[in-house]
Coordinates of C-alpha atoms and ligand atoms in Angstrom, one line a residue:
X62 CA 32.7 -52.3 81.5
X63 CA 37.0 -51.8 81.1
X64 CA 38.6 -51.2 84.6
X65 CA 39.6 -48.3 84.8
X66 CA 43.2 -47.4 86.6
X67 CA 42.1 -44.0 89.0
X68 CA 38.5 -43.8 90.6
X69 CA 36.4 -41.3 90.5
X70 CA 37.8 -39.6 93.3
X71 CA 41.3 -39.5 91.9
X72 CA 39.7 -38.0 89.2
X73 CA 38.4 -34.3 90.6
X74 CA 42.0 -34.9 92.6
X75 CA 43.4 -34.5 89.1
X76 CA 41.3 -32.3 87.5
X77 CA 41.6 -29.8 91.0
X78 CA 45.1 -29.3 89.1
X79 CA 45.0 -29.8 85.7
X80 CA 40.9 -28.8 84.3
X81 CA 40.2 -31.7 81.4
X82 CA 40.0 -32.4 79.4
X83 CA 43.5 -34.5 79.7
X84 CA 45.1 -37.4 78.4
X85 CA 46.6 -39.7 81.5
X86 CA 48.9 -42.6 80.6
X87 CA 49.6 -45.6 83.4
X88 CA 52.8 -46.0 84.0
X89 CA 52.3 -49.0 85.1
X90 CA 50.5 -51.2 82.7
X91 CA 52.6 -49.8 80.2
X92 CA 56.0 -51.2 81.4
X93 CA 54.2 -54.5 82.3
X94 CA 52.6 -54.4 78.9
X95 CA 56.4 -54.2 77.0
X96 CA 58.2 -57.4 79.7
X97 CA 54.9 -58.8 78.4
X98 CA 55.9 -58.8 74.8
X99 CA 59.9 -59.1 75.2
X100 CA 58.8 -62.3 77.0
X101 CA 57.4 -63.5 74.1
X102 CA 59.5 -63.4 71.5
X103 CA 63.0 -64.3 74.4
X104 CA 63.3 -66.8 72.0
X105 CA 65.1 -64.0 70.2
X106 CA 68.1 -63.3 70.0
X107 CA 68.3 -59.6 70.0
X108 CA 64.8 -59.3 69.8
X109 CA 63.5 -55.6 69.7
X110 CA 60.4 -53.5 69.9
X111 CA 61.0 -49.9 67.9
X112 CA 57.9 -47.9 69.2
X113 CA 57.1 -45.9 66.9
X114 CA 56.7 -42.6 68.0
X115 CA 54.1 -41.8 66.1
X116 CA 52.0 -43.3 68.1
X117 CA 52.6 -41.1 71.2
X118 CA 55.8 -38.5 70.4
X119 CA 57.1 -37.3 74.0
X120 CA 60.0 -38.0 75.7
X121 CA 58.8 -39.0 78.7
X122 CA 57.4 -42.0 77.6
X123 CA 60.1 -42.5 75.1
X124 CA 61.8 -42.2 77.3
X125 CA 60.9 -44.8 79.9
X126 CA 59.7 -47.7 77.5
X127 CA 63.5 -47.5 76.6
X128 CA 64.5 -48.4 79.7
X129 CA 62.4 -51.3 79.2
X130 CA 64.9 -52.3 76.3
X131 CA 62.9 -50.4 73.4
X132 CA 64.2 -48.5 70.2
X133 CA 62.1 -45.5 68.7
X134 CA 60.8 -46.0 64.9
X135 CA 60.6 -42.9 63.6
X136 CA 59.1 -41.1 60.3
X137 CA 60.0 -37.8 60.3
X138 CA 62.0 -35.1 61.3
X139 CA 61.1 -34.1 63.9
X140 CA 60.5 -37.3 65.5
X141 CA 64.3 -38.1 65.0
X142 CA 65.3 -34.8 66.9
X143 CA 62.3 -36.3 69.5
X144 CA 64.2 -39.2 70.1
X145 CA 67.6 -37.7 70.4
X146 CA 66.4 -35.3 72.5
X147 CA 65.3 -38.3 75.3
X148 CA 68.7 -40.3 74.4
X149 CA 67.4 -42.6 71.8
X150 CA 70.6 -42.3 68.9
X151 CA 72.1 -45.0 66.9
X152 CA 71.3 -48.4 66.2
X153 CA 68.1 -47.5 69.0
X154 CA 66.1 -45.6 65.9
X155 CA 65.1 -46.9 63.0
X156 CA 64.2 -44.6 60.5
X157 CA 60.9 -45.5 57.9
X158 CA 59.7 -42.9 56.3
X159 CA 58.2 -43.0 52.8
X160 CA 58.4 -39.4 50.4
X161 CA 61.5 -39.0 52.7
X162 CA 62.4 -34.9 52.6
X163 CA 66.4 -34.9 51.9
X164 CA 66.9 -33.8 55.8
X165 CA 65.7 -36.2 57.2
X166 CA 67.8 -38.8 56.1
X167 CA 70.2 -36.1 56.5
X168 CA 69.5 -36.2 60.6
X169 CA 68.9 -40.3 60.0
X170 CA 72.3 -40.6 58.8
X171 CA 74.1 -37.8 61.7
X172 CA 72.0 -39.8 64.3
X173 CA 73.6 -43.3 63.3
X174 CA 69.4 -44.8 62.2
X175 CA 69.0 -47.3 60.5
X176 CA 68.3 -46.4 56.9
X177 CA 65.1 -48.3 56.3
X178 CA 64.0 -46.8 52.0
X179 CA 60.8 -47.3 51.0
X180 CA 61.8 -47.1 47.9
X181 CA 64.7 -48.1 44.7
X182 CA 65.1 -44.4 43.9
X183 CA 65.7 -44.0 47.7
X184 CA 69.1 -44.9 47.5
X185 CA 70.4 -42.6 45.3
X186 CA 68.6 -39.6 46.7
X187 CA 69.6 -40.0 50.2
X188 CA 73.4 -40.5 48.4
X189 CA 73.5 -37.5 47.0
X190 CA 71.3 -35.7 50.4
X191 CA 73.7 -36.9 52.8
X192 CA 76.8 -35.5 50.2
X193 CA 75.6 -32.2 49.8
X194 CA 77.0 -31.2 46.7
X195 CA 80.1 -32.7 47.8
X196 CA 81.7 -36.3 47.9
X197 CA 78.6 -39.0 48.7
X198 CA 79.6 -41.5 51.2
X199 CA 81.1 -44.5 50.3
X200 CA 82.2 -48.2 51.6
X201 CA 84.4 -46.9 54.0
X202 CA 81.4 -44.4 55.4
X203 CA 79.5 -47.1 56.1
X204 CA 81.3 -49.1 58.1
X205 CA 79.2 -50.3 61.3
X206 CA 75.8 -48.3 59.1
X207 CA 73.3 -50.6 59.0
X208 CA 70.5 -50.4 55.7
X209 CA 67.4 -51.6 55.4
X210 CA 64.9 -52.4 52.4
X211 CA 60.5 -52.0 53.1
X212 CA 58.7 -55.0 51.3
X213 CA 55.1 -54.4 49.6
X214 CA 54.4 -57.8 48.7
X215 CA 50.8 -56.8 46.5
X216 CA 48.8 -58.9 45.2
X217 CA 50.4 -62.0 47.3
X218 CA 48.8 -60.1 50.5
X219 CA 45.4 -60.5 51.4
X220 CA 44.7 -57.1 52.8
X221 CA 43.9 -55.6 56.4
X222 CA 41.0 -52.2 56.8
X223 CA 42.9 -49.8 57.6
X224 CA 45.7 -49.9 55.8
X225 CA 44.1 -51.3 52.8
X226 CA 45.3 -53.4 50.1
X227 CA 49.5 -54.0 49.8
X228 CA 49.2 -53.3 45.4
X229 CA 47.5 -49.8 46.4
X230 CA 49.2 -48.6 49.2
X231 CA 52.5 -46.1 48.5
X232 CA 54.6 -47.5 51.0
X233 CA 57.8 -50.0 50.1
X234 CA 58.5 -52.0 46.2
X235 CA 58.2 -54.4 44.9
X236 CA 60.1 -57.6 44.6
X237 CA 62.0 -56.7 41.5
X238 CA 63.2 -53.4 43.1
X239 CA 64.0 -55.2 46.6
X240 CA 66.3 -56.8 44.9
X241 CA 67.2 -54.2 42.7
X242 CA 68.8 -52.2 46.0
X243 CA 69.8 -54.8 48.1
X244 CA 72.2 -55.5 45.3
X245 CA 73.2 -51.5 44.8
X246 CA 73.2 -50.9 48.4
X247 CA 75.5 -54.2 48.1
X248 CA 77.8 -52.7 45.6
X249 CA 78.0 -49.7 47.0
X250 CA 80.2 -51.5 50.2
X251 CA 76.6 -51.3 52.3
X252 CA 77.8 -54.8 54.8
X253 CA 74.9 -54.6 57.7
X254 CA 71.7 -55.5 56.0
X255 CA 67.6 -55.7 56.7
X256 CA 64.3 -56.5 55.4
X257 CA 61.0 -54.7 56.4
X258 CA 57.4 -54.8 55.5
X259 CA 54.6 -53.0 57.0
X260 CA 51.4 -54.2 56.3
X261 CA 48.5 -54.3 59.1
X262 CA 46.9 -52.4 61.2
X263 CA 44.8 -52.9 63.8
X264 CA 45.4 -56.1 63.5
X265 CA 44.1 -58.8 66.4
X266 CA 44.4 -62.4 64.1
X267 CA 47.7 -63.5 65.6
X268 CA 47.9 -65.7 61.6
X269 CA 48.1 -62.6 60.1
X270 CA 51.5 -62.0 61.8
X271 CA 53.1 -64.4 61.5
X272 CA 52.5 -65.1 57.9
X273 CA 53.8 -61.5 57.6
X274 CA 57.2 -63.3 59.4
X275 CA 57.5 -66.2 57.3
X276 CA 56.9 -64.1 54.1
X277 CA 59.6 -61.9 55.6
X278 CA 62.1 -65.4 56.3
X279 CA 61.7 -66.3 52.6
X280 CA 62.4 -62.9 50.7
X281 CA 65.7 -62.9 53.2
X282 CA 66.6 -67.0 51.7
X283 CA 66.3 -65.5 48.4
X284 CA 68.1 -61.9 48.2
X285 CA 70.7 -63.9 50.7
X286 CA 70.8 -66.5 47.9
X287 CA 70.8 -64.5 44.8
X288 CA 72.8 -61.6 45.6
X289 CA 74.8 -62.5 48.7
X290 CA 73.7 -60.5 51.6
X291 CA 73.6 -61.6 55.0
X292 CA 71.0 -60.0 56.7
X293 CA 70.9 -59.5 60.2
X294 CA 66.5 -59.0 61.4
X295 CA 63.7 -59.4 59.9
X296 CA 61.6 -56.0 61.3
X297 CA 57.8 -57.5 60.8
X298 CA 56.0 -54.1 61.2
X299 CA 53.9 -52.3 64.3
X300 CA 49.9 -52.8 63.1
X301 CA 49.5 -55.6 66.2
X302 CA 46.0 -54.4 67.3
X303 CA 44.1 -53.4 70.2
X304 CA 40.4 -54.6 71.5
X305 CA 38.7 -51.6 71.0
X306 CA 35.5 -52.9 70.9
X307 CA 33.5 -55.4 73.3
X308 CA 33.8 -58.5 72.3
X309 CA 37.2 -58.0 70.8
X310 CA 39.6 -61.0 71.3
X311 CA 43.0 -59.1 72.5
X312 CA 46.3 -60.3 70.7
X313 CA 47.8 -62.9 72.4
X314 CA 51.7 -62.2 72.3
X315 CA 52.5 -65.6 73.6
X316 CA 51.4 -67.5 70.8
X317 CA 52.0 -64.7 68.6
X318 CA 56.0 -65.1 69.8
X319 CA 55.5 -68.5 69.3
X320 CA 54.1 -69.4 65.6
X321 CA 56.4 -66.9 64.6
X322 CA 59.2 -69.3 66.6
X323 CA 57.6 -72.1 64.8
X324 CA 58.5 -70.2 61.1
X325 CA 61.4 -69.1 62.5
X326 CA 62.6 -72.9 63.1
X327 CA 61.4 -74.1 60.4
X328 CA 63.0 -70.6 57.1
X329 CA 64.8 -69.6 58.3
X330 CA 66.8 -72.6 60.8
X331 CA 66.1 -75.2 58.9
X332 CA 67.5 -73.0 55.8
X333 CA 70.5 -73.5 57.5
X334 CA 70.3 -69.9 57.0
X335 CA 72.2 -67.4 59.5
X336 CA 70.5 -66.1 63.1
X337 CA 67.9 -63.5 62.2
X338 CA 66.6 -61.3 65.3
X339 CA 62.8 -60.0 65.0
X340 CA 62.7 -56.4 65.4
X341 CA 59.2 -54.8 65.3
X342 CA 58.2 -51.6 65.4
X343 CA 54.7 -51.4 66.9
X344 CA 52.5 -48.3 68.2
X345 CA 49.1 -49.3 69.0
X346 CA 49.4 -52.7 71.2
X347 CA 51.9 -50.7 72.9
X348 CA 50.5 -47.8 74.7
X349 CA 47.0 -48.0 73.1
X350 CA 45.5 -49.7 75.6
X351 CA 46.9 -47.3 78.8
X352 CA 46.0 -43.5 78.1
X353 CA 42.3 -42.3 78.4
X354 CA 41.2 -39.1 77.1
X355 CA 39.3 -37.5 80.4
X356 CA 36.8 -35.1 80.3
X357 CA 33.4 -33.5 82.0
X358 CA 30.4 -33.0 80.4
X359 CA 29.3 -29.6 79.5
X360 CA 26.1 -29.5 78.2
X361 CA 23.0 -32.0 77.8
X362 CA 20.9 -31.2 75.1
X363 CA 17.7 -32.7 74.3
X364 CA 16.8 -32.4 70.1
X365 CA 15.8 -35.5 67.6
X366 CA 18.3 -37.3 69.3
X367 CA 20.4 -37.5 73.0
X368 CA 22.7 -35.2 73.3
X369 CA 26.1 -35.6 75.4
X370 CA 28.5 -32.9 74.4
X371 CA 32.1 -32.5 76.7
X372 CA 35.0 -30.1 76.9
X373 CA 37.3 -32.1 74.3
X374 CA 36.6 -32.7 70.8
X375 CA 37.6 -34.4 67.9
X376 CA 40.5 -31.9 67.9
X377 CA 41.8 -34.3 71.2
X378 CA 40.4 -38.0 70.1
X379 CA 40.4 -37.7 66.0
X380 CA 40.1 -41.5 65.3
X381 CA 35.8 -42.1 65.8
X382 CA 35.5 -39.5 64.0
X383 CA 38.4 -40.5 60.8
X384 CA 37.6 -43.7 60.6
X385 CA 34.2 -44.0 62.5
X386 CA 36.4 -45.6 65.4
X387 CA 35.0 -47.6 69.1
X388 CA 36.5 -46.2 72.2
X389 CA 35.1 -47.3 75.3
X390 CA 33.3 -44.8 77.7
X391 CA 33.1 -45.2 80.9
X392 CA 31.5 -42.9 83.2
X393 CA 33.7 -43.5 86.6
X394 CA 31.1 -43.6 89.5
X395 CA 28.4 -44.7 87.6
X396 CA 29.7 -47.3 86.6
X397 CA 27.0 -50.1 88.0
X398 CA 24.3 -47.6 87.5
X399 CA 20.9 -49.2 86.1
X400 CA 20.3 -46.2 85.3
X401 CA 21.0 -46.0 81.9
X402 CA 19.9 -43.8 77.9
X403 CA 21.4 -43.7 74.3
X404 CA 23.8 -40.2 73.6
X405 CA 25.7 -39.2 71.3
X406 CA 28.4 -38.2 73.1
X407 CA 30.0 -35.0 71.2
X408 CA 32.8 -32.3 71.2
X409 CA 32.7 -28.0 70.0
X410 CA 34.1 -28.5 66.3
X411 CA 31.0 -26.6 64.0
X412 CA 31.6 -29.8 62.2
X413 CA 28.8 -32.4 63.0
X414 CA 31.0 -35.2 62.7
X415 CA 32.7 -34.4 65.9
X416 CA 31.4 -37.3 67.7
X417 CA 32.9 -40.0 69.8
X418 CA 30.5 -41.8 69.7
X419 CA 27.8 -42.5 67.9
X420 CA 23.7 -43.5 69.5
X421 CA 25.4 -45.5 72.7
X422 CA 24.2 -46.4 75.7
X423 CA 25.9 -44.9 78.9
X424 CA 24.3 -43.7 82.5
X425 CA 22.3 -41.3 82.8
X426 CA 24.6 -38.3 82.1
X427 CA 24.4 -34.8 84.1
X428 CA 27.2 -31.9 84.0
X429 CA 30.0 -31.5 85.2
X430 CA 30.1 -35.6 85.7
X431 CA 33.3 -36.9 84.4
X432 CA 33.5 -39.1 81.1
X433 CA 36.6 -41.0 80.5
X434 CA 36.9 -42.1 77.1
X435 CA 39.2 -45.5 77.2
X436 CA 42.1 -46.7 74.8
X437 CA 42.7 -43.0 73.2
X438 CA 47.4 -43.9 74.9
X439 CA 48.3 -44.5 70.3
X440 CA 47.0 -42.9 67.4
X441 CA 45.0 -40.3 71.1
X442 CA 46.7 -36.5 71.3
X443 CA 49.5 -37.2 68.5
X444 CA 47.0 -37.0 65.8
X445 CA 45.4 -33.9 67.3
X446 CA 44.8 -30.4 65.4
X447 CA 43.9 -26.8 66.8
X448 CA 40.6 -26.3 64.4
X449 CA 37.8 -24.3 65.7
X450 CA 41.0 -22.7 67.1
X451 CA 40.6 -26.0 69.9
X452 CA 43.5 -26.1 72.2
X453 CA 45.4 -29.8 73.2
X454 CA 45.6 -31.4 76.0
X455 CA 47.8 -32.1 78.9
X456 CA 49.5 -35.1 79.1
X457 CA 49.6 -36.6 82.5
X458 CA 51.1 -39.9 84.1
X459 CA 50.3 -42.1 86.6
X460 CA 52.4 -43.8 88.5
X461 CA 52.2 -47.3 90.0
X462 CA 51.8 -45.3 93.5
X463 CA 49.2 -42.7 92.3
X464 CA 51.2 -39.5 92.0
X465 CA 50.9 -38.0 88.7
X466 CA 53.5 -35.9 86.6
X467 CA 52.7 -33.5 83.9
X468 CA 54.6 -34.7 80.8
X469 CA 53.2 -32.4 78.7
X470 CA 51.2 -29.3 79.0
X471 CA 48.2 -27.3 77.7
X472 CA 48.5 -25.4 75.3
X473 CA 47.3 -21.8 75.8
X474 CA 45.9 -19.2 74.6
X475 CA 49.4 -17.7 73.3
X476 CA 50.5 -21.2 71.0
X477 CA 47.7 -20.7 69.3
X478 CA 48.8 -17.1 68.6
X479 CA 52.2 -17.8 68.5
X480 CA 52.7 -17.8 64.6
X481 CA 50.8 -15.0 63.8
X482 CA 51.7 -11.0 63.7
X483 CA 49.3 -8.5 64.6
X484 CA 51.2 -5.8 64.3
X485 CA 52.1 -5.6 61.1
X486 CA 48.3 -4.8 61.0
Ligands
PLP654 C1 52.1 -46.3 61.9 C2 53.2 -46.9 61.8 C3 54.1 -48.1 63.0 C4 53.0 -48.2 63.9 O1 51.9 -48.9 63.6 P1 51.1 -49.4 65.2 O2 49.2 -50.3 64.1 O3 49.7 -48.1 65.8 O4 51.8 -50.4 65.8 C5 54.8 -48.8 62.3 N1 55.0 -48.5 61.7 C6 55.0 -47.5 60.8 C7 55.7 -47.7 59.2 C8 54.7 -47.5 60.4 O5 54.2 -46.3 59.2

């Protein structure tokens, strides 16, 4: 059974102020995890994690992570603006987008982000986007600016369950286009370069990530040799997994750090290349295990199966419904109860896949019991939606001294109706 950073009594106290459902994040655990990741890569001068904003786009969390030394990995205009408003700008932002609108490239350029291109055609598109009908930026404007390309290894790299097979993925450039893109940038006067890939999602095997780093070291060496460009960093992407299921083994970050260090010694130092900074853009493994969706049992229904209906629904957390994802469920105060039975744990949407758990053995539940859905700290609240008129919940931050801070209020019906014009009826 998962150990929670709060008791049933604490939840009662919190819920008296913020009615369920709500998200609560464990600040101390997130900080500790950030320290651990940095330590695992302490051997690499300039190592940097750019937190994938889409995982948990809350300015309070972004600021907290930036105080831990992290940057922000943005993929949209809203994420760029959010990061800026959390005080994260310039090279502390990595802009990794795809199918990018011109306005987003303009904002990335304005904020001074490291711009990471998804396609060989995006370089020209970017220049036109920034020029806005005027003169395109040239060598002088690129002074100090860092550009990057996203590599897609295609069949050279085996697939991964969530992100799929690279040759079927819409992201990144095949090898020949990658070389072409660096050549164009070099010829335009760009001096500072990085190399990126992202081929994993929720990957728990450290060897897969170590192999990814090796692959990038090799490509960086090839591009440097052929085109004479010097790389400052390789970004090995995000995708480090977390143990959602009992029995899953967590990624050993220290092992990962050592494995990449060995590869670095061989493939970078061994070739006499200039030092490379290692960048990462993880989301899930940074905040995922330290966020909880807290709900209460609303109805117990006995039909062909036994159902525990919560006051949260898949609009609050859609991973179980869309990926069949497993999330551990804890019932505070009943953790050691020997009286268990099997439930489908549901929400209230008019969708039969609105289930947080299917045929899950849990302590006997009653109306009003707290139900805590674990590992919801990344790709949880952020994937929320409003179907059926369901409102997104509050987000709370639990500090190590037990204090709780609201970092996002719950939506109201007024928020939901804000885009409608009732007067024009
Ligand atoms: C989603 C995404 C990430 C973060 O993925 P996690 O699985 O949360 O680590 C990083 N980079 C890119 C380009 C992404 O699309």
